[in-house]
N, CA, C and O atoms as a DFTB+ gen file, in Angstrom:
552 C
 N C O
     1  1      28.638     -33.813     -15.147
     2  2      28.641     -34.542     -16.363
     3  2      28.189     -33.661     -17.670
     4  3      27.407     -32.711     -17.632
     5  1      28.739     -34.093     -18.647
     6  2      28.712     -33.472     -20.043
     7  2      27.669     -34.508     -21.032
     8  3      27.037     -35.487     -20.635
     9  1      27.713     -34.029     -22.216
    10  2      27.122     -34.877     -23.216
    11  2      25.820     -35.454     -22.663
    12  3      25.624     -36.657     -22.839
    13  1      25.050     -34.838     -22.113
    14  2      23.796     -35.174     -21.561
    15  2      22.809     -34.160     -22.220
    16  3      23.148     -32.977     -22.255
    17  1      21.588     -34.551     -22.754
    18  2      20.532     -33.595     -23.349
    19  2      19.809     -33.162     -21.943
    20  3      20.124     -33.535     -20.813
    21  1      18.750     -32.267     -22.325
    22  2      17.946     -31.544     -21.453
    23  2      17.245     -33.040     -20.965
    24  3      17.464     -33.399     -19.808
    25  1      16.582     -33.720     -21.664
    26  2      15.638     -34.642     -21.170
    27  2      16.595     -35.745     -20.258
    28  3      16.106     -36.323     -19.287
    29  1      17.792     -35.931     -20.622
    30  2      18.566     -37.000     -19.645
    31  2      18.918     -36.106     -18.302
    32  3      19.118     -36.628     -17.205
    33  1      18.959     -34.882     -18.511
    34  2      18.849     -33.767     -17.241
    35  2      17.733     -34.178     -16.170
    36  3      17.901     -34.343     -14.962
    37  1      16.525     -34.306     -16.928
    38  2      15.132     -34.208     -16.223
    39  2      15.292     -35.635     -15.713
    40  3      15.275     -35.842     -14.500
    41  1      15.435     -36.548     -16.517
    42  2      15.543     -38.100     -16.135
    43  2      16.138     -38.414     -15.043
    44  3      15.672     -39.151     -14.173
    45  1      17.528     -37.703     -15.024
    46  2      18.333     -37.872     -13.854
    47  2      17.724     -37.336     -12.422
    48  3      17.804     -37.969     -11.369
    49  1      17.089     -36.030     -12.584
    50  2      16.521     -35.626     -11.462
    51  2      15.550     -36.465     -10.734
    52  3      15.623     -36.694      -9.526
    53  1      14.604     -36.927     -11.554
    54  2      13.606     -37.940     -11.362
    55  2      14.092     -39.230     -10.602
    56  3      13.577     -39.608      -9.550
    57  1      15.281     -39.959     -11.324
    58  2      15.720     -41.085     -10.576
    59  2      16.335     -40.707      -9.551
    60  3      16.144     -41.406      -8.556
    61  1      17.213     -39.585      -9.410
    62  2      17.557     -39.259      -7.925
    63  2      16.581     -39.213      -7.033
    64  3      16.686     -39.899      -6.016
    65  1      15.685     -38.568      -7.199
    66  2      14.479     -38.105      -6.357
    67  2      13.820     -39.423      -5.566
    68  3      13.542     -39.488      -4.369
    69  1      13.671     -40.344      -6.479
    70  2      13.074     -41.767      -6.278
    71  2      13.960     -42.485      -5.545
    72  3      13.447     -43.358      -4.845
    73  1      15.267     -42.364      -5.494
    74  2      16.235     -42.990      -4.907
    75  2      16.239     -42.278      -3.170
    76  3      16.338     -42.994      -2.173
    77  1      16.140     -41.127      -3.135
    78  2      16.261     -40.525      -1.530
    79  2      15.000     -39.780      -1.254
    80  3      14.918     -38.852      -0.449
    81  1      14.105     -40.209      -1.916
    82  2      12.394     -39.144      -1.481
    83  2      12.634     -37.693      -1.710
    84  3      11.950     -36.886      -1.079
    85  1      13.311     -37.385      -2.339
    86  2      13.675     -35.671      -2.579
    87  2      13.141     -35.226      -3.713
    88  3      12.981     -36.121      -4.543
    89  1      12.728     -33.910      -4.123
    90  2      12.339     -33.505      -5.281
    91  2      13.444     -32.680      -6.038
    92  3      13.783     -31.611      -5.529
    93  1      14.038     -33.090      -7.219
    94  2      14.908     -32.215      -7.850
    95  2      14.509     -32.023      -9.282
    96  3      13.820     -32.770      -9.977
    97  1      15.055     -30.910      -9.584
    98  2      14.838     -30.415     -11.008
    99  2      16.198     -29.492     -11.441
   100  3      17.141     -29.253     -10.686
   101  1      16.047     -28.992     -12.978
   102  2      16.779     -28.136     -13.496
   103  2      16.694     -26.642     -12.836
   104  3      15.603     -26.143     -12.559
   105  1      17.699     -26.097     -12.651
   106  2      17.179     -24.516     -12.157
   107  2      16.486     -23.705     -13.274
   108  3      16.569     -23.917     -14.484
   109  1      15.823     -22.789     -12.679
   110  2      15.137     -21.771     -13.874
   111  2      16.179     -20.524     -13.918
   112  3      17.009     -20.235     -13.056
   113  1      15.941     -19.911     -15.056
   114  2      16.696     -18.660     -15.487
   115  2      16.909     -17.834     -14.168
   116  3      18.012     -17.535     -13.711
   117  1      15.681     -17.508     -13.620
   118  2      15.729     -16.631     -12.459
   119  2      16.575     -17.142     -11.207
   120  3      17.131     -16.373     -10.423
   121  1      16.608     -18.570     -11.112
   122  2      17.270     -19.240      -9.851
   123  2      18.963     -19.031     -10.551
   124  3      19.861     -18.761      -9.754
   125  1      19.190     -19.128     -11.569
   126  2      20.586     -19.202     -12.482
   127  2      20.913     -17.665     -11.952
   128  3      21.943     -17.527     -11.292
   129  1      20.130     -16.567     -12.194
   130  2      20.790     -15.247     -12.316
   131  2      21.060     -14.961     -10.732
   132  3      22.033     -14.270     -10.430
   133  1      20.233     -15.470      -9.753
   134  2      20.534     -15.067      -8.429
   135  2      22.094     -15.621      -7.863
   136  3      22.688     -15.005      -6.979
   137  1      22.628     -16.807      -8.477
   138  2      23.918     -17.310      -8.401
   139  2      25.015     -16.427      -9.087
   140  3      26.169     -16.854      -9.066
   141  1      24.785     -15.397      -9.609
   142  2      25.536     -14.617     -10.597
   143  2      26.179     -13.455      -9.736
   144  3      27.017     -12.691     -10.216
   145  1      25.740     -13.377      -8.468
   146  2      26.309     -11.842      -7.643
   147  2      27.683     -12.266      -7.527
   148  3      28.489     -11.339      -7.437
   149  1      28.280     -13.761      -7.501
   150  2      29.613     -13.878      -7.377
   151  2      30.306     -13.539      -8.684
   152  3      29.898     -13.951      -9.770
   153  1      31.327     -12.803      -8.534
   154  2      32.173     -12.407      -9.770
   155  2      33.399     -12.874      -9.737
   156  3      34.090     -12.468     -10.671
   157  1      34.090     -13.813      -8.756
   158  2      35.142     -14.333      -8.811
   159  2      36.202     -13.364      -8.623
   160  3      35.981     -12.366      -7.937
   161  1      37.404     -13.570      -9.196
   162  2      38.396     -12.652      -8.853
   163  2      38.539     -11.440      -9.857
   164  3      39.382     -10.553      -9.727
   165  1      37.575     -11.518     -10.909
   166  2      37.880     -10.809     -11.982
   167  2      38.881     -11.087     -13.409
   168  3      38.956     -10.459     -14.465
   169  1      39.478     -12.115     -12.995
   170  2      40.422     -12.627     -14.170
   171  2      39.701     -14.264     -14.513
   172  3      39.752     -15.315     -13.875
   173  1      38.897     -13.815     -16.092
   174  2      38.456     -15.287     -16.378
   175  2      39.130     -16.269     -16.494
   176  3      38.637     -17.293     -16.018
   177  1      40.307     -16.365     -17.059
   178  2      41.131     -17.444     -16.849
   179  2      41.539     -18.067     -15.812
   180  3      41.789     -19.271     -15.879
   181  1      41.680     -17.362     -14.663
   182  2      41.812     -17.862     -13.534
   183  2      40.691     -18.428     -12.698
   184  3      40.860     -19.245     -11.793
   185  1      39.586     -17.951     -13.058
   186  2      38.464     -18.251     -12.224
   187  2      37.586     -19.681     -12.735
   188  3      36.959     -20.467     -12.025
   189  1      37.763     -19.697     -14.033
   190  2      37.038     -20.941     -14.494
   191  2      37.728     -21.506     -15.662
   192  3      38.804     -20.992     -15.968
   193  1      37.310     -22.412     -16.310
   194  2      38.005     -23.149     -17.408
   195  2      37.123     -22.576     -18.724
   196  3      36.015     -22.932     -19.125
   197  1      38.060     -21.531     -19.249
   198  2      37.792     -21.151     -20.532
   199  2      38.666     -21.363     -21.721
   200  3      39.658     -22.073     -21.556
   201  1      38.440     -20.855     -22.882
   202  2      39.457     -20.810     -23.912
   203  2      40.597     -19.973     -23.738
   204  3      40.755     -18.944     -24.395
   205  1      41.580     -20.473     -22.675
   206  2      42.474     -19.734     -22.447
   207  2      43.936     -20.468     -22.681
   208  3      45.026     -20.034     -22.308
   209  1      43.712     -21.507     -23.287
   210  2      44.836     -22.500     -23.829
   211  2      44.634     -23.689     -23.469
   212  3      45.496     -24.503     -23.802
   213  1      43.631     -24.102     -22.803
   214  2      43.295     -25.659     -22.582
   215  2      41.961     -25.880     -22.972
   216  3      41.067     -25.036     -22.916
   217  1      41.851     -27.066     -23.379
   218  2      40.365     -27.542     -23.806
   219  2      39.895     -28.656     -22.886
   220  3      40.678     -29.335     -22.222
   221  1      38.492     -28.816     -22.880
   222  2      37.806     -29.709     -22.236
   223  2      37.307     -29.237     -20.841
   224  3      37.681     -28.144     -20.416
   225  1      36.592     -29.917     -20.219
   226  2      35.850     -29.844     -18.855
   227  2      36.649     -30.210     -18.035
   228  3      37.381     -31.154     -18.332
   229  1      36.767     -29.577     -16.735
   230  2      37.328     -30.264     -15.673
   231  2      36.470     -30.412     -14.324
   232  3      35.456     -29.722     -14.215
   233  1      36.839     -31.279     -13.302
   234  2      36.034     -31.587     -12.252
   235  2      35.174     -30.291     -11.630
   236  3      35.695     -29.288     -11.142
   237  1      33.918     -30.510     -11.743
   238  2      33.080     -29.321     -11.232
   239  2      33.723     -28.593      -9.911
   240  3      33.738     -27.373      -9.741
   241  1      34.215     -29.508      -9.067
   242  2      34.801     -28.595      -8.004
   243  2      36.213     -27.697      -8.051
   244  3      36.720     -27.153      -7.070
   245  1      36.637     -27.675      -9.178
   246  2      37.714     -26.782      -9.343
   247  2      37.123     -25.252      -9.503
   248  3      35.950     -24.993      -9.772
   249  1      38.123     -24.339      -9.293
   250  2      37.689     -22.940      -9.467
   251  2      37.421     -22.508      -8.120
   252  3      37.486     -23.341      -7.217
   253  1      37.079     -21.116      -7.831
   254  2      36.910     -20.464      -6.739
   255  2      35.278     -20.825      -6.416
   256  3      34.466     -20.958      -7.332
   257  1      34.925     -20.961      -5.005
   258  2      33.757     -21.110      -4.648
   259  2      33.396     -19.646      -4.102
   260  3      34.057     -18.756      -3.567
   261  1      31.925     -19.808      -4.510
   262  2      30.932     -18.591      -4.292
   263  2      30.859     -18.494      -2.772
   264  3      31.273     -19.368      -2.011
   265  1      30.254     -17.271      -2.381
   266  2      30.068     -17.403      -0.781
   267  2      29.012     -18.702      -0.205
   268  3      29.058     -19.210       0.915
   269  1      28.184     -19.011      -1.192
   270  2      27.423     -19.969      -0.882
   271  2      27.852     -21.334      -1.036
   272  3      27.253     -22.358      -0.708
   273  1      28.941     -21.204      -1.566
   274  2      29.631     -22.657      -1.754
   275  2      29.473     -23.245      -3.333
   276  3      29.762     -24.409      -3.609
   277  1      29.032     -22.388      -4.209
   278  2      28.989     -22.954      -5.592
   279  2      30.358     -22.947      -6.229
   280  3      31.137     -22.012      -6.039
   281  1      30.620     -23.876      -6.902
   282  2      31.848     -23.929      -7.741
   283  2      31.634     -23.801      -9.369
   284  3      30.498     -23.962      -9.815
   285  1      32.496     -23.573     -10.064
   286  2      32.224     -23.685     -11.515
   287  2      31.055     -22.871     -11.973
   288  3      30.230     -23.418     -12.704
   289  1      30.894     -21.584     -11.609
   290  2      29.908     -20.384     -11.831
   291  2      30.797     -19.549     -13.119
   292  3      30.331     -18.904     -14.058
   293  1      31.851     -19.755     -12.863
   294  2      32.736     -18.623     -13.606
   295  2      33.420     -19.443     -14.821
   296  3      34.509     -19.074     -15.262
   297  1      32.752     -20.555     -15.341
   298  2      33.582     -21.119     -16.537
   299  2      33.798     -22.722     -16.298
   300  3      33.987     -23.180     -15.171
   301  1      33.759     -23.360     -17.236
   302  2      33.952     -24.969     -17.190
   303  2      32.941     -25.388     -18.286
   304  3      33.294     -25.589     -19.448
   305  1      31.620     -25.511     -17.839
   306  2      30.621     -25.901     -18.951
   307  2      29.410     -25.014     -18.563
   308  3      29.304     -24.485     -17.456
   309  1      28.528     -24.898     -19.538
   310  2      27.354     -23.951     -19.537
   311  2      26.295     -25.027     -19.029
   312  3      26.628     -26.212     -19.026
   313  1      25.139     -24.678     -18.636
   314  2      24.450     -25.537     -17.989
   315  2      22.811     -25.621     -18.439
   316  3      22.224     -24.573     -18.706
   317  1      22.224     -26.712     -18.495
   318  2      20.867     -26.539     -19.012
   319  2      19.785     -25.874     -17.791
   320  3      19.832     -26.100     -16.582
   321  1      19.019     -25.179     -18.376
   322  2      17.790     -24.504     -17.383
   323  2      16.687     -25.217     -17.782
   324  3      16.680     -25.902     -18.804
   325  1      15.535     -25.068     -16.861
   326  2      14.354     -25.532     -17.000
   327  2      13.542     -24.887     -18.373
   328  3      12.770     -25.493     -19.116
   329  1      13.951     -23.549     -18.450
   330  2      13.327     -22.657     -19.344
   331  2      13.312     -23.141     -20.585
   332  3      14.009     -24.143     -20.741
   333  1      12.617     -22.661     -21.711
   334  2      12.745     -23.034     -22.927
   335  2      12.340     -21.934     -23.923
   336  3      11.827     -20.905     -23.482
   337  1      12.547     -22.100     -25.276
   338  2      12.186     -21.188     -26.173
   339  2      11.494     -22.006     -27.198
   340  3      11.720     -23.197     -27.413
   341  1      10.553     -21.193     -27.866
   342  2      10.012     -21.719     -29.333
   343  2       9.270     -22.925     -28.945
   344  3       9.834     -23.982     -29.226
   345  1       8.131     -22.999     -28.362
   346  2       7.303     -24.145     -28.169
   347  2       8.036     -25.399     -27.458
   348  3       7.544     -26.526     -27.510
   349  1       9.340     -25.099     -26.741
   350  2      10.143     -25.817     -25.995
   351  2      10.470     -26.964     -26.726
   352  3      10.399     -28.079     -26.207
   353  1      10.869     -26.767     -28.036
   354  2      11.767     -27.641     -28.929
   355  2      13.278     -27.240     -28.703
   356  3      14.192     -27.990     -29.046
   357  1      13.470     -26.101     -28.148
   358  2      14.846     -25.699     -27.755
   359  2      14.765     -25.290     -26.262
   360  3      13.777     -24.734     -25.782
   361  1      15.787     -25.582     -25.624
   362  2      15.804     -25.364     -24.160
   363  2      16.960     -24.548     -24.027
   364  3      17.871     -24.620     -24.852
   365  1      16.999     -23.680     -22.930
   366  2      18.037     -22.633     -22.623
   367  2      18.960     -23.245     -21.869
   368  3      18.596     -24.146     -21.114
   369  1      20.279     -22.871     -21.939
   370  2      21.343     -23.022     -21.285
   371  2      22.015     -21.533     -20.788
   372  3      21.889     -20.501     -21.448
   373  1      22.685     -21.614     -19.613
   374  2      23.223     -20.340     -19.239
   375  2      24.838     -20.687     -18.600
   376  3      25.286     -21.813     -18.384
   377  1      25.377     -19.674     -18.429
   378  2      26.801     -19.704     -18.202
   379  2      27.781     -19.617     -19.019
   380  3      27.608     -19.174     -20.154
   381  1      29.067     -20.058     -18.541
   382  2      30.208     -20.014     -19.313
   383  2      31.197     -21.432     -19.705
   384  3      31.853     -22.051     -18.868
   385  1      31.144     -21.661     -20.722
   386  2      31.816     -22.882     -21.166
   387  2      33.225     -22.731     -21.433
   388  3      33.708     -21.612     -21.611
   389  1      34.067     -24.015     -21.481
   390  2      35.295     -23.999     -21.888
   391  2      35.663     -23.768     -23.334
   392  3      36.831     -23.738     -23.721
   393  1      34.720     -23.623     -24.033
   394  2      34.982     -23.066     -25.533
   395  2      34.991     -21.660     -25.375
   396  3      35.750     -21.069     -26.144
   397  1      34.324     -20.949     -24.552
   398  2      34.066     -19.444     -24.698
   399  2      35.271     -18.780     -24.371
   400  3      36.018     -19.173     -23.475
   401  1      35.534     -17.530     -25.252
   402  2      36.617     -16.812     -25.255
   403  2      36.506     -16.112     -23.944
   404  3      35.405     -16.056     -23.396
   405  1      37.635     -15.535     -23.358
   406  2      37.550     -14.661     -21.918
   407  2      36.904     -13.358     -22.240
   408  3      36.555     -12.608     -21.329
   409  1      36.740     -13.075     -23.412
   410  2      36.199     -11.812     -23.783
   411  2      34.665     -11.920     -23.678
   412  3      33.970     -10.904     -23.637
   413  1      34.132     -13.191     -23.633
   414  2      32.693     -13.390     -23.591
   415  2      32.520     -14.250     -22.399
   416  3      31.741     -15.203     -22.402
   417  1      33.283     -13.899     -21.323
   418  2      33.026     -14.582     -20.017
   419  2      32.180     -13.814     -19.186
   420  3      32.564     -13.314     -18.129
   421  1      30.720     -13.681     -19.767
   422  2      29.541     -12.974     -18.975
   423  2      28.666     -14.294     -18.785
   424  3      28.096     -14.908     -19.686
   425  1      28.677     -14.610     -17.390
   426  2      27.666     -15.709     -17.229
   427  2      26.134     -15.250     -17.081
   428  3      25.320     -16.083     -16.683
   429  1      25.728     -13.966     -17.386
   430  2      24.474     -13.820     -17.268
   431  2      23.518     -14.090     -18.651
   432  3      22.297     -13.944     -18.718
   433  1      24.454     -14.533     -19.751
   434  2      23.756     -14.642     -20.801
   435  2      23.242     -16.044     -21.021
   436  3      23.701     -16.966     -20.346
   437  1      22.272     -16.256     -21.970
   438  2      21.586     -17.613     -22.250
   439  2      21.523     -17.906     -23.612
   440  3      21.342     -16.970     -24.391
   441  1      21.632     -18.943     -23.997
   442  2      21.679     -19.540     -25.524
   443  2      20.705     -20.607     -25.291
   444  3      20.506     -21.183     -24.222
   445  1      19.997     -20.847     -26.648
   446  2      19.092     -22.097     -27.026
   447  2      19.715     -23.067     -27.733
   448  3      20.492     -22.808     -28.652
   449  1      19.431     -24.198     -27.372
   450  2      19.897     -25.460     -27.793
   451  2      18.629     -26.431     -28.088
   452  3      17.570     -26.261     -27.485
   453  1      18.800     -27.477     -29.068
   454  2      18.021     -28.558     -29.472
   455  2      17.981     -29.290     -28.118
   456  3      18.986     -29.533     -27.449
   457  1      16.772     -29.603     -27.797
   458  2      16.541     -30.092     -26.035
   459  2      17.182     -31.699     -26.259
   460  3      17.774     -32.230     -25.320
   461  1      17.034     -32.325     -27.410
   462  2      17.279     -33.840     -27.337
   463  2      18.699     -34.335     -27.819
   464  3      18.936     -35.480     -28.207
   465  1      19.720     -33.171     -27.726
   466  2      20.976     -33.485     -28.017
   467  2      21.904     -32.976     -26.858
   468  3      21.754     -31.920     -26.243
   469  1      22.932     -33.954     -26.659
   470  2      24.100     -33.650     -25.687
   471  2      25.265     -33.067     -26.486
   472  3      25.597     -33.340     -27.639
   473  1      25.867     -32.119     -25.540
   474  2      27.070     -31.569     -26.050
   475  2      28.217     -31.514     -24.974
   476  3      27.962     -31.433     -23.773
   477  1      29.433     -31.559     -25.451
   478  2      30.646     -31.634     -24.630
   479  2      30.765     -30.419     -23.709
   480  3      31.363     -30.432     -22.633
   481  1      30.139     -29.379     -24.237
   482  2      30.623     -28.277     -23.193
   483  2      29.243     -27.803     -22.425
   484  3      29.254     -26.715     -21.850
   485  1      27.969     -28.678     -22.414
   486  2      26.906     -28.280     -21.616
   487  2      26.580     -29.278     -20.668
   488  3      26.473     -30.422     -21.109
   489  1      26.382     -29.071     -19.350
   490  2      26.215     -29.931     -18.312
   491  2      24.901     -29.615     -17.384
   492  3      24.007     -28.904     -17.843
   493  1      24.839     -30.013     -16.431
   494  2      23.414     -29.629     -15.551
   495  2      24.050     -29.613     -14.038
   496  3      25.084     -30.173     -13.675
   497  1      23.273     -28.930     -13.366
   498  2      23.219     -28.644     -12.113
   499  2      21.808     -28.777     -11.763
   500  3      20.894     -28.334     -12.459
   501  1      21.616     -29.590     -10.329
   502  2      19.967     -29.728     -10.058
   503  2      19.908     -28.852      -8.962
   504  3      20.814     -28.493      -8.210
   505  1      18.468     -28.496      -8.979
   506  2      18.264     -27.770      -7.777
   507  2      17.180     -28.760      -7.052
   508  3      16.384     -29.470      -7.667
   509  1      17.325     -28.654      -5.334
   510  2      16.592     -29.514      -4.710
   511  2      15.393     -28.829      -3.995
   512  3      15.582     -28.059      -3.054
   513  1      14.317     -29.089      -4.405
   514  2      13.141     -28.335      -3.601
   515  2      13.156     -28.531      -2.153
   516  3      13.141     -29.698      -1.763
   517  1      13.182     -27.651      -1.343
   518  2      13.079     -27.845       0.087
   519  2      11.504     -27.233       0.764
   520  3      10.987     -26.173       0.411
   521  1      11.013     -28.048       1.651
   522  2       9.729     -27.691       2.024
   523  2       9.895     -26.659       3.357
   524  3      10.812     -26.774       4.171
   525  1       9.075     -25.863       3.410
   526  2       9.182     -24.807       4.915
   527  2       9.571     -25.688       6.160
   528  3      10.372     -25.300       7.011
   529  1       8.952     -26.876       6.192
   530  2       9.305     -27.577       7.418
   531  2      10.693     -28.021       7.622
   532  3      11.102     -28.186       8.772
   533  1      11.611     -28.271       6.392
   534  2      12.788     -28.744       6.245
   535  2      13.561     -27.517       6.769
   536  3      14.553     -27.654       7.485
   537  1      13.007     -26.123       6.334
   538  2      13.880     -25.166       6.426
   539  2      13.890     -24.787       7.999
   540  3      14.912     -24.461       8.604
   541  1      12.593     -24.879       8.571
   542  2      12.564     -24.770      10.155
   543  2      13.544     -25.585      10.688
   544  3      14.492     -25.119      11.322
   545  1      13.345     -27.116      10.420
   546  2      14.181     -27.842      11.031
   547  2      15.467     -27.815      11.144
   548  3      16.048     -28.298      12.116
   549  1      16.117     -27.190      10.063
   550  2      17.577     -26.852       9.830
   551  2      18.014     -25.665      10.214
   552  3      19.193     -25.356      10.041
């Protein structure tokens, strides 16, 4: 989903958790960085949705899957993070969006944006917190 603010993302995480009894939140910058070990094929225009002649986002399932099964890490929309800048009036986003040129296809960078505004090239990915018991049982 795109055009959602940081607050919308947090509200969605709480709503989802109330529905199924789990705990969800936006990822931290450190968690996002762990996902970036996946480099794709090395061709940014093939690995994700970038400014390579097409506009707009595509379904999150498109693009190559990382070894952990994550898609959309190498382009499509940037994603809200839990981290903030400057008294938390601005929140960080990470990743690569469809407006980014292939030369800027570096998913390790972050930018800060107004926390109460939604953008058509920023979306979200939730993290589900897992207890030690759930890890043992699975």
